[in-house]
Coordinates of C-alpha atoms in Angstrom, one line a residue:
X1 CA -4.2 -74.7 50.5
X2 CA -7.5 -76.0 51.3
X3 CA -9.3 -73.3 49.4
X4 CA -6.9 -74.9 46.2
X5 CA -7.7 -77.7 46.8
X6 CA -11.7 -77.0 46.5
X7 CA -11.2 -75.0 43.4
X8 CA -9.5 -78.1 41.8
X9 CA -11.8 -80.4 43.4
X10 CA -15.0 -78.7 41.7
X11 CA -12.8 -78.2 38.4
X12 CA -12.6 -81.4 38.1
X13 CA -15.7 -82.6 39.1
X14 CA -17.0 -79.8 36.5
X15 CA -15.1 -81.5 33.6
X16 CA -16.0 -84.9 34.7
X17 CA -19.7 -84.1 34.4
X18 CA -19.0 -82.3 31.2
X19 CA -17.5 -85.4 29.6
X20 CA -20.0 -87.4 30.7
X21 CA -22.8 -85.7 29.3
X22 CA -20.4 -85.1 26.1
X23 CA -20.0 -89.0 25.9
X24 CA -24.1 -89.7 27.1
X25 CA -24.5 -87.0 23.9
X26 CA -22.0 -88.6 21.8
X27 CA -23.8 -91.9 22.3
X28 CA -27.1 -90.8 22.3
X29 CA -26.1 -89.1 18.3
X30 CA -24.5 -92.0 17.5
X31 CA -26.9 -94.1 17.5
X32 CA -28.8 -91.9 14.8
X33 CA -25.9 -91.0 12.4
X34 CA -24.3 -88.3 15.2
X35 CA -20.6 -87.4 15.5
X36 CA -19.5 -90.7 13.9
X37 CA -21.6 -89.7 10.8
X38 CA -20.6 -86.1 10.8
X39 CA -16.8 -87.5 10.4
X40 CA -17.4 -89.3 7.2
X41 CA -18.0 -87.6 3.9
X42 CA -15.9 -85.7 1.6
X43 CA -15.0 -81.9 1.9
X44 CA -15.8 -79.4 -0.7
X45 CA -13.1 -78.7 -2.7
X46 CA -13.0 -75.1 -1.9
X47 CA -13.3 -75.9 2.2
X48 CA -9.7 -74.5 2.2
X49 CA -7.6 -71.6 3.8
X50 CA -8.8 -68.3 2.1
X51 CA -5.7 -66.8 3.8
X52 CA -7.1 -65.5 7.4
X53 CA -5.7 -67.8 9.5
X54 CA -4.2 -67.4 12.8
X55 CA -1.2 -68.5 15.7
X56 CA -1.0 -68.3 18.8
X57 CA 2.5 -67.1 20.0
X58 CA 3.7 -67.3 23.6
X59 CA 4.9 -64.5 26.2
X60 CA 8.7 -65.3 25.3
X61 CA 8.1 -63.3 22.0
X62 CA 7.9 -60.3 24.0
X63 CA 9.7 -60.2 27.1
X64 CA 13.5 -60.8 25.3
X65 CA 13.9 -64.8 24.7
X66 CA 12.8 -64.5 21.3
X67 CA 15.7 -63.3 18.4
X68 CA 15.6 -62.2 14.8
X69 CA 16.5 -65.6 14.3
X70 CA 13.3 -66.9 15.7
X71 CA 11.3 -64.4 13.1
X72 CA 12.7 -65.7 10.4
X73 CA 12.3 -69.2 11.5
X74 CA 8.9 -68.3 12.2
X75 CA 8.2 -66.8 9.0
X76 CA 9.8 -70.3 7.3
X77 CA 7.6 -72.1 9.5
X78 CA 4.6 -69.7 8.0
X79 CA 5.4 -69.7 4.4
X80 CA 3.0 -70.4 2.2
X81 CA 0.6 -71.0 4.6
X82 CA -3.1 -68.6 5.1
X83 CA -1.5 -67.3 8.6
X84 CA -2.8 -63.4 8.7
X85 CA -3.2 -62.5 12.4
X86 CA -0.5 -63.4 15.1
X87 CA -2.0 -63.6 18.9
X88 CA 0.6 -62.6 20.8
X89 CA 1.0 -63.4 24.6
X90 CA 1.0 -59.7 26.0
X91 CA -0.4 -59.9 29.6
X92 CA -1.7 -61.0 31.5
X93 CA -4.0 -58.3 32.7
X94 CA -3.5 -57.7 36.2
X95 CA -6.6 -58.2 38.8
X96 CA -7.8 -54.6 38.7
X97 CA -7.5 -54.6 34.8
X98 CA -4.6 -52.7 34.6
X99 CA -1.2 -54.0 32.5
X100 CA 2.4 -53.9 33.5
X101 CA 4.5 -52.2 30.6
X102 CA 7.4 -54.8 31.6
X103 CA 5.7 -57.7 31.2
X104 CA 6.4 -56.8 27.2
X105 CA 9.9 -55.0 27.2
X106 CA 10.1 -55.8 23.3
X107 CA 7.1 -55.5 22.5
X108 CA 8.2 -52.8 19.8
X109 CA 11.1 -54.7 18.7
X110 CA 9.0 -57.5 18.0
X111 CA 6.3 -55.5 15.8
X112 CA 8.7 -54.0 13.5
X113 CA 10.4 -57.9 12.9
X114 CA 7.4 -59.4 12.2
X115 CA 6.0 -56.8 10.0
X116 CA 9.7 -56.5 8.5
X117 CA 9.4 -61.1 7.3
X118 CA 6.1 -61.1 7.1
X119 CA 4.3 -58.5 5.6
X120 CA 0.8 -59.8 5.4
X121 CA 0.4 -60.9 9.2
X122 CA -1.1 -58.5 11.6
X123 CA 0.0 -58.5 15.0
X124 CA -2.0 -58.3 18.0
X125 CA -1.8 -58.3 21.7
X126 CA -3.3 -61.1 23.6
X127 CA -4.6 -60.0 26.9
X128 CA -6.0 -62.3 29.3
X129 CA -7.1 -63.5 32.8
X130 CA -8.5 -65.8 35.2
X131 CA -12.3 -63.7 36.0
X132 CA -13.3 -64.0 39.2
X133 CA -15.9 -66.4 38.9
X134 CA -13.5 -69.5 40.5
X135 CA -12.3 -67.0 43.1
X136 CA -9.4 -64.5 43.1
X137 CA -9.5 -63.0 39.6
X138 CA -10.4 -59.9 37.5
X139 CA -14.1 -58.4 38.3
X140 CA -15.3 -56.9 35.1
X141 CA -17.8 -54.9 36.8
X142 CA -15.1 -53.1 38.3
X143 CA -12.5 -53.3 36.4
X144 CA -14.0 -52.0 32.2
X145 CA -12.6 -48.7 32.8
X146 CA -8.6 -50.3 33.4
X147 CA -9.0 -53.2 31.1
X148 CA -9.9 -50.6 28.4
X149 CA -6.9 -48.0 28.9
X150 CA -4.5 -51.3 28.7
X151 CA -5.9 -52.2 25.7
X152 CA -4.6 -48.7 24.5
X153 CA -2.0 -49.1 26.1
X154 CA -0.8 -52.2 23.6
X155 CA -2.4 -49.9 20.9
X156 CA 0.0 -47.1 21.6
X157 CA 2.7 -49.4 21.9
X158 CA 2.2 -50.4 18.2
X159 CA 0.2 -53.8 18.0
X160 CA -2.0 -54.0 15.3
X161 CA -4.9 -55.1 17.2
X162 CA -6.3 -56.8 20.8
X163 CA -6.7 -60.3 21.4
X164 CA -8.9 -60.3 24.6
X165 CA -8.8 -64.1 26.2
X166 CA -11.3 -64.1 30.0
X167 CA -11.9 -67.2 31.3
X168 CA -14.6 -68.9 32.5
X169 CA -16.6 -66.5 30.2
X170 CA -20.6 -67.2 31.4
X171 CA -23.4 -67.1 29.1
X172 CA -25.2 -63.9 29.5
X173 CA -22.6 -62.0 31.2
X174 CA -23.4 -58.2 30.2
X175 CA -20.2 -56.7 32.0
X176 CA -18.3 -58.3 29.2
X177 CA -20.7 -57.2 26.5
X178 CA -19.8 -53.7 27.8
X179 CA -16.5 -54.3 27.9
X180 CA -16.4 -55.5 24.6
X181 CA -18.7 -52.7 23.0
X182 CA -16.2 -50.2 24.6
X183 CA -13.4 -51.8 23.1
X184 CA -14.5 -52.2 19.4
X185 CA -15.2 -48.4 19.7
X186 CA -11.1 -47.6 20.8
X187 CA -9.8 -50.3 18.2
X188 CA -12.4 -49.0 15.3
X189 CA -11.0 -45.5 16.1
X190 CA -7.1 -46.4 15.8
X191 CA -8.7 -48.5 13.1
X192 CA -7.4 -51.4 14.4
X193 CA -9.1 -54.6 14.6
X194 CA -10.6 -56.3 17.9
X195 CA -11.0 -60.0 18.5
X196 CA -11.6 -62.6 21.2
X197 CA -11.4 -66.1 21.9
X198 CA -15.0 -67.7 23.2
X199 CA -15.6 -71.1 24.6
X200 CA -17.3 -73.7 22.0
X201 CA -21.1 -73.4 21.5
X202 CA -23.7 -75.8 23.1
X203 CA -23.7 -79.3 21.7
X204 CA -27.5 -79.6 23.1
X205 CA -29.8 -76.6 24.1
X206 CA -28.9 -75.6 27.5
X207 CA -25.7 -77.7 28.0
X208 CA -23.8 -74.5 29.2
X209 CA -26.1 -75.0 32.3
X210 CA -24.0 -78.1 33.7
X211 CA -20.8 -76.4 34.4
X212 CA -22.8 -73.0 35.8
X213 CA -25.0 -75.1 38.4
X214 CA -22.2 -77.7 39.9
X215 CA -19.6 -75.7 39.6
X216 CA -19.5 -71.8 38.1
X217 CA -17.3 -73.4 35.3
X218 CA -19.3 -72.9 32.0
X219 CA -17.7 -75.2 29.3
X220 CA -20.2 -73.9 26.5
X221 CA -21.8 -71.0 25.4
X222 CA -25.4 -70.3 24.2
X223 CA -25.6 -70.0 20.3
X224 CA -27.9 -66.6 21.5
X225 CA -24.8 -65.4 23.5
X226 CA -22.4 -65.8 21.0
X227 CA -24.2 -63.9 18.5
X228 CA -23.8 -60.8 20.9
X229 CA -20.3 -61.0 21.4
X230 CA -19.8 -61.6 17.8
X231 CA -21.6 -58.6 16.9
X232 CA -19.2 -56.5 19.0
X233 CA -16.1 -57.4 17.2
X234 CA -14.1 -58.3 14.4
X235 CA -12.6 -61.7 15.1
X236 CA -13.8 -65.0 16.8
X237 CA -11.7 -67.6 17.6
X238 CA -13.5 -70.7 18.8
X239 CA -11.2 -72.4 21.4
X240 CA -12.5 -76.0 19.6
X241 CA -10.4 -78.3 22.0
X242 CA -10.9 -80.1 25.2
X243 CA -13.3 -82.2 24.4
X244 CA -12.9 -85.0 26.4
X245 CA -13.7 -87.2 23.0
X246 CA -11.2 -90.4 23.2
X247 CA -11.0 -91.1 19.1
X248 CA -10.2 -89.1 16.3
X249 CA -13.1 -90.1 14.5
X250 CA -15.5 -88.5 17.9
X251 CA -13.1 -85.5 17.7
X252 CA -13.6 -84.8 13.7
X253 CA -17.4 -85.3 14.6
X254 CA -17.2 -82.9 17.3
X255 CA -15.2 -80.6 15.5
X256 CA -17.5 -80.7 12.1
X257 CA -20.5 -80.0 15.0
X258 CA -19.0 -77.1 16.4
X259 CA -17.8 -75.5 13.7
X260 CA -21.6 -75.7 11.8
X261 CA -23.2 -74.2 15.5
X262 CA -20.0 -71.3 15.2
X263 CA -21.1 -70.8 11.2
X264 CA -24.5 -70.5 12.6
X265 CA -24.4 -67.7 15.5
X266 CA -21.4 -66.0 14.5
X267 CA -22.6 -63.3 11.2
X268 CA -21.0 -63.7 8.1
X269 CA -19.4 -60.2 8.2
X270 CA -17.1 -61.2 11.6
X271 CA -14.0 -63.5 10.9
X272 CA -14.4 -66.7 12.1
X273 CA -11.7 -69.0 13.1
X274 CA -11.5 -72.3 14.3
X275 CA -8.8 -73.5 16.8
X276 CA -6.9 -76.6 16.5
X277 CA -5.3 -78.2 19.4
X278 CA -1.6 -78.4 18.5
X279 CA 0.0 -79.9 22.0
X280 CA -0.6 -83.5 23.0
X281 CA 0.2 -83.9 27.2
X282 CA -3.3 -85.7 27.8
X283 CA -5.9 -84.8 30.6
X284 CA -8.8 -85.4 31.9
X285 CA -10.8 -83.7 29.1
X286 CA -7.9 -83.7 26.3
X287 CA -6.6 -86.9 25.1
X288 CA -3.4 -86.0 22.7
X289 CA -3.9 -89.1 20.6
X290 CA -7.8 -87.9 19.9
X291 CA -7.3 -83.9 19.4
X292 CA -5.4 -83.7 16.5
X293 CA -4.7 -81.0 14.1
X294 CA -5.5 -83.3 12.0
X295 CA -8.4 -84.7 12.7
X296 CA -9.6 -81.2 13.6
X297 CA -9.2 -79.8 10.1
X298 CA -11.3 -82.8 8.6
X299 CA -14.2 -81.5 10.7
X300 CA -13.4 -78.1 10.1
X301 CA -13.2 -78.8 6.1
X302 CA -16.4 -81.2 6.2
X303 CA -18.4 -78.3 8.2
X304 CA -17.0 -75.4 5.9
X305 CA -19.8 -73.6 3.5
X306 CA -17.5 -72.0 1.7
X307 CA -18.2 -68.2 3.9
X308 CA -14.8 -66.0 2.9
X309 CA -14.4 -64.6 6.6
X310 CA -13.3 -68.4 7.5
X311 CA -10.4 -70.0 8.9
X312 CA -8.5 -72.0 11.5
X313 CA -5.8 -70.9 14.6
X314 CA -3.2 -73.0 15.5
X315 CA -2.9 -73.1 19.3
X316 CA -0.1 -72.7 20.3
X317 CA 3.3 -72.0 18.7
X318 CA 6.0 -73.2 21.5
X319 CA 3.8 -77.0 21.8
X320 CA 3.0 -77.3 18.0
X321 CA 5.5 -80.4 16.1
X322 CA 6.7 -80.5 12.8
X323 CA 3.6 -82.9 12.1
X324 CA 1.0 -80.4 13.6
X325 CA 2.4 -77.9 11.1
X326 CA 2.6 -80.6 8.0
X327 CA -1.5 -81.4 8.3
X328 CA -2.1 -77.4 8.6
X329 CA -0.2 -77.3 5.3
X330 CA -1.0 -80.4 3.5
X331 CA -4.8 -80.8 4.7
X332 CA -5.8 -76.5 4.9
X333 CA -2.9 -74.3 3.7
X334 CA -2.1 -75.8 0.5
X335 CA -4.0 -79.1 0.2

């Protein structure tokens, strides 16, 4: 218990410090044009879906809750929208790396459905895990060899690709740049595709620094250190939530901000995809009423340069409302 209650102690006192030195950065650009400037202006007329978006899908798609009525909802739900590539809730990864085959009973089921509604989407297995930076947790160094045969593992059980989600992911980490490079060779050979979800990039040089120091949390990465995992695979998704920004008009600033730094590191031949916050229970460092799918696709439209390997993700499928999925459409999908 005591050992708990440290870890959420110092994660809090982590995020505290992060918003803090978000609002002290906030200000500090504000008073020169900064996030309240970057959330004015009008977005190019093409800064729309090109039709490689993504969703996040929970574990219940797998493990048997989910019907052929829920596909076809879901594909309704979809319809002529830019969704391509599904994330689905696979793991997670046990501590030593290795995967539990029951944890996704329907896995197969599931694959065939989706292809079956809609034809376009590709399906991937999302994989993650707590790493063992914040204590009990999966220790890359030891672990590649696992983590890589259960990524075949969801290969051989039909997905279309891997979705690898470890958190806190540290700037600079070369254990996970292994793990990575290992992993873009398996899925290139099934010629499948690889991608990953990354913390957002720092807002000011050396900001990734704050959360490593107090508390081995990183919030950010380096632009530097994205670039490298970028170049190992086929996808980024940009986890562009959790700001701790308390108005809209901050968040769309934010959000234009990180999406230019992600347009920056990550090369134009990777997809890159934006995430939008689609759940509203407020915390400490996400206040529902600020993070909007709305207000995140302003930023994401007012940041957009028009690259074709561009998009958004819609996290996550069981919290998004029917007005989360009305600004997707009417503001990105078909505005």
């Amino acid at each position: 218990m005591r050992v708990r209650q440290w870890r959420l102690w110092r994660r809090w006192t982590v995020r505290v410090l992060c918003v803090l030195l978000l609002t002290a950065t906030g200000s500090a650009l504000g008073l020169s044009g900064g996030l309240l400037l970057d959330s004015t202006g009008t977005p190019r007329a093409d800064a729309v879906s090109r039709g490689g978006d993504a969703l996040w899908l929970g574990h219940a798609w797998v493990d048997g809750r989910k019907t052929q009525a829920d596909v076809d909802a879901l594909a309704e739900q979809l319809g002529g929208g830019g969704i391509r590539d599904l994330y689905v809730h696979t793991g997670p990864l046990a501590f030593d790396g290795s995967l539990d085959p029951a944890l996704y009973p329907r896995a197969h089921w599931l694959i065939g459905a989706l292809h079956q509604a809609m034809p376009q989407v590709r399906v991937q297995a999302w994989l993650g895990q707590i790493l063992d930076g914040e204590g009990p947790g999966l220790n890359l160094a030891a672990s590649t060899d696992r983590i890589t045969a259960s990524f075949a593992q969801v290969l051989d059980a039909g997905f279309d690709g891997v979705h690898v989600d470890l958190e806190p992911l540290h700037t600079g980490d070369p254990h996970f740049l292994d793990l990575l490079s290992r992993a873009h060779a398996l899925t290139n050979a099934r010629h499948r595709v690889l991608s990953v979800s990354v913390p957002q990039t720092d807002p000011v040089p050396g900001a990734h620094l704050v959360g490593t120091l107090v508390g081995n949390h990183p919030k950010w990465l380096s632009p530097g250190y994205l670039t490298e995992v970028a170049d190992r695979v086929d996808q980024v998704a940009v986890m562009a939530y959790d700001s701790g920004m308390p108005t809209k008009a901050l968040f769309t600033g934010y959000i234009e901000e990180q999406t230019r730094l992600a347009l920056q590191a990550v090369p134009p031949s990777v997809d890159l995809l934006i995430g939008l916050p689609a759940y509203t229970e407020s915390t400490m460092d996400h206040h529902g009423s600020a993070e909007t799918v709305a207000a995140a696709i302003r930023g994401v439209r007012l940041a957009d340069e028009g690259r074709p390997k561009f998009g958004v993700a819609v996290y996550v499928d069981f919290t998004a409302t029917p007005a989360d999925w009305a600004a997707y459409h009417r503001d990105w999908a078909n505005p």
